[in-house]
Amino acid sequence: MPTPPDTRTAARRDASMSLLTSLLNDTLDPGYAETAARREARGEGGGTSHWTKRFSPTVLVGVAALALVLVIAAIQTHQQAPAAEKERQQLISRVQDAERKNSADEAMISTVRGQLQAAQAEALGPEQGKAFTAMSVVTGASPVTGPGLQIVLGDAAGADGPSSSDPRQQSNNESRVLDLDLQHAANGLWAAGAEAVAINGQRLTSLSAIRTAGSAIMVDFRPLSSPYTIQAIGDPKSMAAKFADGADGRYLFELKSQYGIQFDTNTKSKLSLPAATQLSLTDAVPAQ
């Protein structure tokens, strides 16, 4: 007797075929389909009308105009690049020419100064020539070479903010080297027996000024930057001992311990200091 078909198995097969048929034929969710049908019944149009409104002809024209502007700007930038590079190279060339001219002028000044000193020594004679040479060293009129002491002052690590002429009063100045500190260093070296002093290559004279201007320290109206190297010609050992024992030396040591200011001293067997710049000589005349 034939076995009757399993009605439960047949139902499951039919249900599976019905599900596949529904997925293939009905691509929209029934809920979406129902919503679309209601909108069409109310005369609101299809579901893609908002896209048509969004991309209206006016918007498309605006986008095209913006793209055109960007293209024109890119073309102009590309065309102007060679001219800008040419101007940059011309500026670099002018700066290099000025530097070469300054170097040539300084060499010429040094040569003329040497000729002038030789002529003066010949005119003055041996005795007066020695006195004149000694006076030139003291006044900074001539370059000098010899052993001496070198001091380096620098801002503490992490120092920032503009400098101020009010020493140690502003928190952002506690870790910076001020004009007052350089004045202490120079005065301490003079008191320790220095014969000539220079700061970052700027020779000091009896008329030199060390002042703050904005965020820079000026020495004879020339801006200097940290670290500051102060060189003094004289007896190295004697100057080092006297400077360390003097009030100015103790002041700088205190800055190092309290504020982290960089402060180092070293004796040198040979230092070369240039002559002072902008040094003018005047003659004293009796009052009439």
PDB file of C-alpha atoms in Angstrom:
ATOM      1  CA  MET A   1       0.000   0.000   0.000  1.00  0.00           C
ATOM      2  CA  PRO A   2       1.534   3.315  -0.962  1.00  0.00           C
ATOM      3  CA  THR A   3       2.585   5.605   1.792  1.00  0.00           C
ATOM      4  CA  PRO A   4       0.599   8.852   1.874  1.00  0.00           C
ATOM      5  CA  PRO A   5       2.700  11.941   1.431  1.00  0.00           C
ATOM      6  CA  ASP A   6       3.797  13.837   4.515  1.00  0.00           C
ATOM      7  CA  THR A   7       1.495  16.850   4.481  1.00  0.00           C
ATOM      8  CA  ARG A   8       3.774  18.778   6.906  1.00  0.00           C
ATOM      9  CA  THR A   9       6.779  18.339   4.587  1.00  0.00           C
ATOM     10  CA  ALA A  10       4.769  19.446   1.556  1.00  0.00           C
ATOM     11  CA  ALA A  11       3.544  22.528   3.396  1.00  0.00           C
ATOM     12  CA  ARG A  12       7.072  23.525   4.295  1.00  0.00           C
ATOM     13  CA  ARG A  13       8.194  23.119   0.678  1.00  0.00           C
ATOM     14  CA  ASP A  14       5.304  25.260  -0.565  1.00  0.00           C
ATOM     15  CA  ALA A  15       6.049  27.919   1.998  1.00  0.00           C
ATOM     16  CA  SER A  16       9.682  28.064   0.916  1.00  0.00           C
ATOM     17  CA  MET A  17       8.747  28.407  -2.740  1.00  0.00           C
ATOM     18  CA  SER A  18       6.230  31.109  -1.847  1.00  0.00           C
ATOM     19  CA  LEU A  19       8.922  33.073   0.067  1.00  0.00           C
ATOM     20  CA  LEU A  20      11.383  32.898  -2.833  1.00  0.00           C
ATOM     21  CA  THR A  21       8.697  34.005  -5.258  1.00  0.00           C
ATOM     22  CA  SER A  22       7.810  36.934  -3.004  1.00  0.00           C
ATOM     23  CA  LEU A  23      11.462  38.054  -2.742  1.00  0.00           C
ATOM     24  CA  LEU A  24      11.902  37.953  -6.506  1.00  0.00           C
ATOM     25  CA  ASN A  25       8.661  39.651  -7.463  1.00  0.00           C
ATOM     26  CA  ASP A  26       8.134  42.086  -4.607  1.00  0.00           C
ATOM     27  CA  THR A  27      11.419  44.014  -4.221  1.00  0.00           C
ATOM     28  CA  LEU A  28       9.957  46.642  -1.903  1.00  0.00           C
ATOM     29  CA  ASP A  29       8.989  46.065   1.665  1.00  0.00           C
ATOM     30  CA  PRO A  30       5.214  45.909   2.010  1.00  0.00           C
ATOM     31  CA  GLY A  31       5.296  48.886   4.326  1.00  0.00           C
ATOM     32  CA  TYR A  32       7.199  50.981   1.781  1.00  0.00           C
ATOM     33  CA  ALA A  33       4.867  49.846  -0.975  1.00  0.00           C
ATOM     34  CA  GLU A  34       1.832  50.784   1.061  1.00  0.00           C
ATOM     35  CA  THR A  35       3.253  54.231   1.886  1.00  0.00           C
ATOM     36  CA  ALA A  36       4.043  54.895  -1.782  1.00  0.00           C
ATOM     37  CA  ALA A  37       0.535  53.873  -2.779  1.00  0.00           C
ATOM     38  CA  ARG A  38      -1.007  56.267  -0.248  1.00  0.00           C
ATOM     39  CA  ARG A  39       1.161  59.183  -1.486  1.00  0.00           C
ATOM     40  CA  GLU A  40       0.184  58.496  -5.070  1.00  0.00           C
ATOM     41  CA  ALA A  41      -3.458  58.407  -4.027  1.00  0.00           C
ATOM     42  CA  ARG A  42      -3.088  61.841  -2.432  1.00  0.00           C
ATOM     43  CA  GLY A  43      -1.378  63.190  -5.559  1.00  0.00           C
ATOM     44  CA  GLU A  44       2.037  63.751  -3.907  1.00  0.00           C
ATOM     45  CA  GLY A  45       4.015  61.992  -6.581  1.00  0.00           C
ATOM     46  CA  GLY A  46       6.662  59.319  -6.239  1.00  0.00           C
ATOM     47  CA  GLY A  47       9.205  58.907  -3.535  1.00  0.00           C
ATOM     48  CA  THR A  48      12.019  60.494  -5.519  1.00  0.00           C
ATOM     49  CA  SER A  49      10.484  63.938  -5.963  1.00  0.00           C
ATOM     50  CA  HIS A  50      12.612  65.451  -3.175  1.00  0.00           C
ATOM     51  CA  TRP A  51      15.748  64.490  -5.063  1.00  0.00           C
ATOM     52  CA  THR A  52      14.474  66.285  -8.123  1.00  0.00           C
ATOM     53  CA  LYS A  53      13.736  69.381  -6.064  1.00  0.00           C
ATOM     54  CA  ARG A  54      17.127  69.276  -4.382  1.00  0.00           C
ATOM     55  CA  PHE A  55      19.070  69.135  -7.634  1.00  0.00           C
ATOM     56  CA  SER A  56      17.232  71.948  -9.353  1.00  0.00           C
ATOM     57  CA  PRO A  57      18.745  73.724 -12.396  1.00  0.00           C
ATOM     58  CA  THR A  58      19.701  76.719 -10.225  1.00  0.00           C
ATOM     59  CA  VAL A  59      21.750  74.547  -7.891  1.00  0.00           C
ATOM     60  CA  LEU A  60      23.456  72.815 -10.777  1.00  0.00           C
ATOM     61  CA  VAL A  61      24.348  76.171 -12.346  1.00  0.00           C
ATOM     62  CA  GLY A  62      25.812  77.342  -9.013  1.00  0.00           C
ATOM     63  CA  VAL A  63      27.931  74.214  -8.674  1.00  0.00           C
ATOM     64  CA  ALA A  64      29.177  74.620 -12.237  1.00  0.00           C
ATOM     65  CA  ALA A  65      30.073  78.277 -11.591  1.00  0.00           C
ATOM     66  CA  LEU A  66      31.992  77.340  -8.431  1.00  0.00           C
ATOM     67  CA  ALA A  67      33.904  74.668 -10.285  1.00  0.00           C
ATOM     68  CA  LEU A  68      34.757  77.180 -13.019  1.00  0.00           C
ATOM     69  CA  VAL A  69      36.086  79.661 -10.447  1.00  0.00           C
ATOM     70  CA  LEU A  70      38.253  76.983  -8.852  1.00  0.00           C
ATOM     71  CA  VAL A  71      39.668  75.962 -12.214  1.00  0.00           C
ATOM     72  CA  ILE A  72      40.460  79.590 -13.123  1.00  0.00           C
ATOM     73  CA  ALA A  73      42.148  80.151  -9.743  1.00  0.00           C
ATOM     74  CA  ALA A  74      44.267  77.031 -10.196  1.00  0.00           C
ATOM     75  CA  ILE A  75      45.320  78.159 -13.664  1.00  0.00           C
ATOM     76  CA  GLN A  76      46.254  81.641 -12.425  1.00  0.00           C
ATOM     77  CA  THR A  77      48.237  80.206  -9.503  1.00  0.00           C
ATOM     78  CA  HIS A  78      50.115  77.932 -11.865  1.00  0.00           C
ATOM     79  CA  GLN A  79      50.868  80.840 -14.192  1.00  0.00           C
ATOM     80  CA  GLN A  80      52.010  83.145 -11.353  1.00  0.00           C
ATOM     81  CA  ALA A  81      54.297  80.541  -9.715  1.00  0.00           C
ATOM     82  CA  PRO A  82      57.289  81.220 -12.010  1.00  0.00           C
ATOM     83  CA  ALA A  83      57.033  84.976 -11.384  1.00  0.00           C
ATOM     84  CA  ALA A  84      56.903  84.481  -7.598  1.00  0.00           C
ATOM     85  CA  GLU A  85      59.893  82.135  -7.706  1.00  0.00           C
ATOM     86  CA  LYS A  86      61.790  84.660  -9.828  1.00  0.00           C
ATOM     87  CA  GLU A  87      61.109  87.438  -7.304  1.00  0.00           C
ATOM     88  CA  ARG A  88      62.230  85.145  -4.486  1.00  0.00           C
ATOM     89  CA  GLN A  89      65.492  84.351  -6.240  1.00  0.00           C
ATOM     90  CA  GLN A  90      66.071  88.046  -6.933  1.00  0.00           C
ATOM     91  CA  LEU A  91      65.549  88.869  -3.250  1.00  0.00           C
ATOM     92  CA  ILE A  92      67.965  86.111  -2.192  1.00  0.00           C
ATOM     93  CA  SER A  93      70.509  87.418  -4.689  1.00  0.00           C
ATOM     94  CA  ARG A  94      70.169  90.974  -3.341  1.00  0.00           C
ATOM     95  CA  VAL A  95      70.675  89.779   0.236  1.00  0.00           C
ATOM     96  CA  GLN A  96      73.744  87.782  -0.757  1.00  0.00           C
ATOM     97  CA  ASP A  97      75.162  90.768  -2.650  1.00  0.00           C
ATOM     98  CA  ALA A  98      74.633  92.987   0.404  1.00  0.00           C
ATOM     99  CA  GLU A  99      76.366  90.450   2.638  1.00  0.00           C
ATOM    100  CA  ARG A 100      79.330  90.228   0.278  1.00  0.00           C
ATOM    101  CA  LYS A 101      79.549  94.026   0.136  1.00  0.00           C
ATOM    102  CA  ASN A 102      79.461  94.275   3.919  1.00  0.00           C
ATOM    103  CA  SER A 103      82.217  91.682   4.211  1.00  0.00           C
ATOM    104  CA  ALA A 104      84.327  93.564   1.669  1.00  0.00           C
ATOM    105  CA  ASP A 105      83.739  96.852   3.488  1.00  0.00           C
ATOM    106  CA  GLU A 106      84.713  95.326   6.822  1.00  0.00           C
ATOM    107  CA  ALA A 107      87.902  93.917   5.303  1.00  0.00           C
ATOM    108  CA  MET A 108      88.727  97.305   3.801  1.00  0.00           C
ATOM    109  CA  ILE A 109      88.075  99.054   7.126  1.00  0.00           C
ATOM    110  CA  SER A 110      90.360  96.600   8.896  1.00  0.00           C
ATOM    111  CA  THR A 111      93.101  97.177   6.337  1.00  0.00           C
ATOM    112  CA  VAL A 112      92.812 100.956   6.528  1.00  0.00           C
ATOM    113  CA  ARG A 113      92.787 100.812  10.324  1.00  0.00           C
ATOM    114  CA  GLY A 114      96.002  98.820  10.310  1.00  0.00           C
ATOM    115  CA  GLN A 115      97.644 101.302   7.921  1.00  0.00           C
ATOM    116  CA  LEU A 116      96.477 104.190  10.087  1.00  0.00           C
ATOM    117  CA  GLN A 117      97.899 102.619  13.244  1.00  0.00           C
ATOM    118  CA  ALA A 118     101.229 101.983  11.521  1.00  0.00           C
ATOM    119  CA  ALA A 119     101.373 105.601  10.328  1.00  0.00           C
ATOM    120  CA  GLN A 120     100.475 106.858  13.793  1.00  0.00           C
ATOM    121  CA  ALA A 121     103.149 104.710  15.443  1.00  0.00           C
ATOM    122  CA  GLU A 122     105.755 105.970  12.988  1.00  0.00           C
ATOM    123  CA  ALA A 123     104.741 109.578  13.531  1.00  0.00           C
ATOM    124  CA  LEU A 124     104.624 109.339  17.316  1.00  0.00           C
ATOM    125  CA  GLY A 125     107.899 107.487  17.834  1.00  0.00           C
ATOM    126  CA  PRO A 126     108.641 104.545  20.147  1.00  0.00           C
ATOM    127  CA  GLU A 127     107.709 106.094  23.489  1.00  0.00           C
ATOM    128  CA  GLN A 128     104.582 107.918  22.441  1.00  0.00           C
ATOM    129  CA  GLY A 129     103.682 104.967  20.184  1.00  0.00           C
ATOM    130  CA  LYS A 130     103.531 102.654  23.189  1.00  0.00           C
ATOM    131  CA  ALA A 131     101.333 105.093  25.078  1.00  0.00           C
ATOM    132  CA  PHE A 132      99.070 105.462  22.062  1.00  0.00           C
ATOM    133  CA  THR A 133      98.796 101.679  21.672  1.00  0.00           C
ATOM    134  CA  ALA A 134      97.886 101.277  25.321  1.00  0.00           C
ATOM    135  CA  MET A 135      95.287 104.005  24.998  1.00  0.00           C
ATOM    136  CA  SER A 136      93.853 102.356  21.878  1.00  0.00           C
ATOM    137  CA  VAL A 137      93.380  99.128  23.815  1.00  0.00           C
ATOM    138  CA  VAL A 138      91.654 100.871  26.714  1.00  0.00           C
ATOM    139  CA  THR A 139      89.353 102.899  24.481  1.00  0.00           C
ATOM    140  CA  GLY A 140      88.581  99.959  22.190  1.00  0.00           C
ATOM    141  CA  ALA A 141      89.961 101.691  19.116  1.00  0.00           C
ATOM    142  CA  SER A 142      92.109  98.718  18.098  1.00  0.00           C
ATOM    143  CA  PRO A 143      91.538  94.925  18.108  1.00  0.00           C
ATOM    144  CA  VAL A 144      93.325  92.939  20.802  1.00  0.00           C
ATOM    145  CA  THR A 145      94.471  89.354  21.252  1.00  0.00           C
ATOM    146  CA  GLY A 146      95.556  87.541  24.385  1.00  0.00           C
ATOM    147  CA  PRO A 147      94.595  85.152  27.183  1.00  0.00           C
ATOM    148  CA  GLY A 148      91.522  85.816  29.220  1.00  0.00           C
ATOM    149  CA  LEU A 149      88.244  84.657  30.725  1.00  0.00           C
ATOM    150  CA  GLN A 150      85.048  83.696  28.911  1.00  0.00           C
ATOM    151  CA  ILE A 151      81.571  83.782  30.447  1.00  0.00           C
ATOM    152  CA  VAL A 152      78.464  82.339  28.796  1.00  0.00           C
ATOM    153  CA  LEU A 153      75.005  83.397  29.966  1.00  0.00           C
ATOM    154  CA  GLY A 154      71.853  81.837  28.539  1.00  0.00           C
ATOM    155  CA  ASP A 155      68.135  81.658  29.192  1.00  0.00           C
ATOM    156  CA  ALA A 156      66.947  78.797  31.352  1.00  0.00           C
ATOM    157  CA  ALA A 157      65.494  75.727  29.666  1.00  0.00           C
ATOM    158  CA  GLY A 158      61.882  76.349  28.644  1.00  0.00           C
ATOM    159  CA  ALA A 159      62.092  80.123  28.991  1.00  0.00           C
ATOM    160  CA  ASP A 160      59.422  81.936  26.988  1.00  0.00           C
ATOM    161  CA  GLY A 161      57.600  85.233  26.820  1.00  0.00           C
ATOM    162  CA  PRO A 162      58.913  88.698  26.024  1.00  0.00           C
ATOM    163  CA  SER A 163      61.711  90.215  28.020  1.00  0.00           C
ATOM    164  CA  SER A 164      61.157  93.215  30.261  1.00  0.00           C
ATOM    165  CA  SER A 165      63.349  95.887  31.786  1.00  0.00           C
ATOM    166  CA  ASP A 166      61.847  95.192  35.214  1.00  0.00           C
ATOM    167  CA  PRO A 167      64.308  92.606  36.620  1.00  0.00           C
ATOM    168  CA  ARG A 168      62.866  89.549  38.351  1.00  0.00           C
ATOM    169  CA  GLN A 169      59.459  91.198  38.782  1.00  0.00           C
ATOM    170  CA  GLN A 170      57.532  89.324  36.104  1.00  0.00           C
ATOM    171  CA  SER A 171      57.229  85.557  36.259  1.00  0.00           C
ATOM    172  CA  ASN A 172      58.034  85.142  32.578  1.00  0.00           C
ATOM    173  CA  ASN A 173      61.348  86.993  33.097  1.00  0.00           C
ATOM    174  CA  GLU A 174      62.707  84.908  35.935  1.00  0.00           C
ATOM    175  CA  SER A 175      64.269  82.399  33.554  1.00  0.00           C
ATOM    176  CA  ARG A 176      65.540  84.888  30.963  1.00  0.00           C
ATOM    177  CA  VAL A 177      68.831  86.777  30.788  1.00  0.00           C
ATOM    178  CA  LEU A 178      68.178  90.510  31.182  1.00  0.00           C
ATOM    179  CA  ASP A 179      70.245  93.560  30.337  1.00  0.00           C
ATOM    180  CA  LEU A 180      70.889  93.933  34.056  1.00  0.00           C
ATOM    181  CA  ASP A 181      72.567  90.514  34.112  1.00  0.00           C
ATOM    182  CA  LEU A 182      74.909  91.447  31.258  1.00  0.00           C
ATOM    183  CA  GLN A 183      75.737  94.696  33.032  1.00  0.00           C
ATOM    184  CA  HIS A 184      76.714  92.746  36.157  1.00  0.00           C
ATOM    185  CA  ALA A 185      78.889  90.404  34.089  1.00  0.00           C
ATOM    186  CA  ALA A 186      80.693  93.247  32.289  1.00  0.00           C
ATOM    187  CA  ASN A 187      81.180  95.318  35.440  1.00  0.00           C
ATOM    188  CA  GLY A 188      82.435  92.280  37.337  1.00  0.00           C
ATOM    189  CA  LEU A 189      85.036  91.562  34.650  1.00  0.00           C
ATOM    190  CA  TRP A 190      86.231  95.167  34.604  1.00  0.00           C
ATOM    191  CA  ALA A 191      86.537  95.077  38.389  1.00  0.00           C
ATOM    192  CA  ALA A 192      88.454  91.775  38.185  1.00  0.00           C
ATOM    193  CA  GLY A 193      91.146  93.380  36.037  1.00  0.00           C
ATOM    194  CA  ALA A 194      89.956  92.932  32.444  1.00  0.00           C
ATOM    195  CA  GLU A 195      91.805  95.007  29.854  1.00  0.00           C
ATOM    196  CA  ALA A 196      89.183  94.577  27.104  1.00  0.00           C
ATOM    197  CA  VAL A 197      85.630  93.158  27.106  1.00  0.00           C
ATOM    198  CA  ALA A 198      83.270  92.112  24.305  1.00  0.00           C
ATOM    199  CA  ILE A 199      79.738  90.673  24.302  1.00  0.00           C
ATOM    200  CA  ASN A 200      78.869  88.446  21.349  1.00  0.00           C
ATOM    201  CA  GLY A 201      81.670  90.101  19.394  1.00  0.00           C
ATOM    202  CA  GLN A 202      80.625  93.671  20.297  1.00  0.00           C
ATOM    203  CA  ARG A 203      83.540  95.475  21.927  1.00  0.00           C
ATOM    204  CA  LEU A 204      82.679  97.507  25.000  1.00  0.00           C
ATOM    205  CA  THR A 205      84.035 100.962  25.703  1.00  0.00           C
ATOM    206  CA  SER A 206      83.524 103.516  28.435  1.00  0.00           C
ATOM    207  CA  LEU A 207      80.580 104.871  26.402  1.00  0.00           C
ATOM    208  CA  SER A 208      78.892 101.517  25.710  1.00  0.00           C
ATOM    209  CA  ALA A 209      75.264 101.004  26.685  1.00  0.00           C
ATOM    210  CA  ILE A 210      73.570  97.697  27.486  1.00  0.00           C
ATOM    211  CA  ARG A 211      69.808  98.163  27.337  1.00  0.00           C
ATOM    212  CA  THR A 212      66.616  96.241  26.612  1.00  0.00           C
ATOM    213  CA  ALA A 213      64.600  97.263  23.548  1.00  0.00           C
ATOM    214  CA  GLY A 214      61.399  95.286  23.163  1.00  0.00           C
ATOM    215  CA  SER A 215      62.301  91.606  23.445  1.00  0.00           C
ATOM    216  CA  ALA A 216      65.985  92.069  22.513  1.00  0.00           C
ATOM    217  CA  ILE A 217      69.038  93.217  24.433  1.00  0.00           C
ATOM    218  CA  MET A 218      70.939  95.994  22.682  1.00  0.00           C
ATOM    219  CA  VAL A 219      74.678  96.539  23.059  1.00  0.00           C
ATOM    220  CA  ASP A 220      75.636  99.856  21.493  1.00  0.00           C
ATOM    221  CA  PHE A 221      72.348  99.775  19.531  1.00  0.00           C
ATOM    222  CA  ARG A 222      73.049  96.328  18.089  1.00  0.00           C
ATOM    223  CA  PRO A 223      70.545  93.571  18.989  1.00  0.00           C
ATOM    224  CA  LEU A 224      71.960  90.405  20.519  1.00  0.00           C
ATOM    225  CA  SER A 225      70.345  87.061  21.280  1.00  0.00           C
ATOM    226  CA  SER A 226      70.852  84.315  23.848  1.00  0.00           C
ATOM    227  CA  PRO A 227      73.236  82.724  24.626  1.00  0.00           C
ATOM    228  CA  TYR A 228      75.491  85.685  25.439  1.00  0.00           C
ATOM    229  CA  THR A 229      79.253  85.149  25.322  1.00  0.00           C
ATOM    230  CA  ILE A 230      81.246  87.700  27.317  1.00  0.00           C
ATOM    231  CA  GLN A 231      84.981  87.605  26.654  1.00  0.00           C
ATOM    232  CA  ALA A 232      87.583  89.520  28.635  1.00  0.00           C
ATOM    233  CA  ILE A 233      91.319  89.738  28.007  1.00  0.00           C
ATOM    234  CA  GLY A 234      93.606  89.715  31.031  1.00  0.00           C
ATOM    235  CA  ASP A 235      95.216  87.328  33.481  1.00  0.00           C
ATOM    236  CA  PRO A 236      92.824  84.327  33.312  1.00  0.00           C
ATOM    237  CA  LYS A 237      93.445  82.849  36.768  1.00  0.00           C
ATOM    238  CA  SER A 238      93.456  86.170  38.574  1.00  0.00           C
ATOM    239  CA  MET A 239      90.292  87.357  36.830  1.00  0.00           C
ATOM    240  CA  ALA A 240      88.465  84.064  37.467  1.00  0.00           C
ATOM    241  CA  ALA A 241      89.234  84.186  41.202  1.00  0.00           C
ATOM    242  CA  LYS A 242      88.370  87.868  41.629  1.00  0.00           C
ATOM    243  CA  PHE A 243      85.199  87.574  39.567  1.00  0.00           C
ATOM    244  CA  ALA A 244      83.945  84.565  41.551  1.00  0.00           C
ATOM    245  CA  ASP A 245      84.610  86.329  44.874  1.00  0.00           C
ATOM    246  CA  GLY A 246      83.090  89.647  43.780  1.00  0.00           C
ATOM    247  CA  ALA A 247      79.504  90.815  44.188  1.00  0.00           C
ATOM    248  CA  ASP A 248      78.738  90.513  40.472  1.00  0.00           C
ATOM    249  CA  GLY A 249      80.006  86.937  40.314  1.00  0.00           C
ATOM    250  CA  ARG A 250      77.922  85.947  43.329  1.00  0.00           C
ATOM    251  CA  TYR A 251      74.907  87.625  41.734  1.00  0.00           C
ATOM    252  CA  LEU A 252      75.240  85.463  38.592  1.00  0.00           C
ATOM    253  CA  PHE A 253      75.803  82.295  40.622  1.00  0.00           C
ATOM    254  CA  GLU A 254      72.584  83.099  42.482  1.00  0.00           C
ATOM    255  CA  LEU A 255      70.700  83.423  39.184  1.00  0.00           C
ATOM    256  CA  LYS A 256      71.923  79.985  38.187  1.00  0.00           C
ATOM    257  CA  SER A 257      70.883  78.314  41.426  1.00  0.00           C
ATOM    258  CA  GLN A 258      67.560  80.119  41.879  1.00  0.00           C
ATOM    259  CA  TYR A 259      66.243  80.585  38.317  1.00  0.00           C
ATOM    260  CA  GLY A 260      68.140  78.039  36.243  1.00  0.00           C
ATOM    261  CA  ILE A 261      69.989  80.678  34.206  1.00  0.00           C
ATOM    262  CA  GLN A 262      72.830  79.131  32.219  1.00  0.00           C
ATOM    263  CA  PHE A 263      76.112  80.434  33.616  1.00  0.00           C
ATOM    264  CA  ASP A 264      79.529  79.013  32.755  1.00  0.00           C
ATOM    265  CA  THR A 265      83.052  80.415  33.081  1.00  0.00           C
ATOM    266  CA  ASN A 266      86.177  79.166  31.315  1.00  0.00           C
ATOM    267  CA  THR A 267      89.736  80.386  31.103  1.00  0.00           C
ATOM    268  CA  LYS A 268      91.117  80.764  27.573  1.00  0.00           C
ATOM    269  CA  SER A 269      94.720  80.773  26.433  1.00  0.00           C
ATOM    270  CA  LYS A 270      93.881  83.023  23.484  1.00  0.00           C
ATOM    271  CA  LEU A 271      90.999  85.351  22.749  1.00  0.00           C
ATOM    272  CA  SER A 272      90.605  87.794  19.868  1.00  0.00           C
ATOM    273  CA  LEU A 273      88.397  90.835  20.358  1.00  0.00           C
ATOM    274  CA  PRO A 274      87.570  93.213  17.500  1.00  0.00           C
ATOM    275  CA  ALA A 275      87.811  96.974  17.650  1.00  0.00           C
ATOM    276  CA  ALA A 276      84.761  98.911  18.746  1.00  0.00           C
ATOM    277  CA  THR A 277      82.373 100.052  16.048  1.00  0.00           C
ATOM    278  CA  GLN A 278      80.969 103.563  15.770  1.00  0.00           C
ATOM    279  CA  LEU A 279      83.847 104.917  17.822  1.00  0.00           C
ATOM    280  CA  SER A 280      84.264 108.643  17.295  1.00  0.00           C
ATOM    281  CA  LEU A 281      87.115 110.770  18.603  1.00  0.00           C
ATOM    282  CA  THR A 282      86.626 114.353  19.692  1.00  0.00           C
ATOM    283  CA  ASP A 283      89.144 117.039  20.519  1.00  0.00           C
ATOM    284  CA  ALA A 284      88.973 119.042  23.712  1.00  0.00           C
ATOM    285  CA  VAL A 285      89.377 122.760  23.134  1.00  0.00           C
ATOM    286  CA  PRO A 286      89.768 125.456  25.784  1.00  0.00           C
ATOM    287  CA  ALA A 287      86.755 127.595  26.478  1.00  0.00           C
ATOM    288  CA  GLN A 288      86.873 131.028  24.876  1.00  0.00           C
TER     289      GLN A 288
END
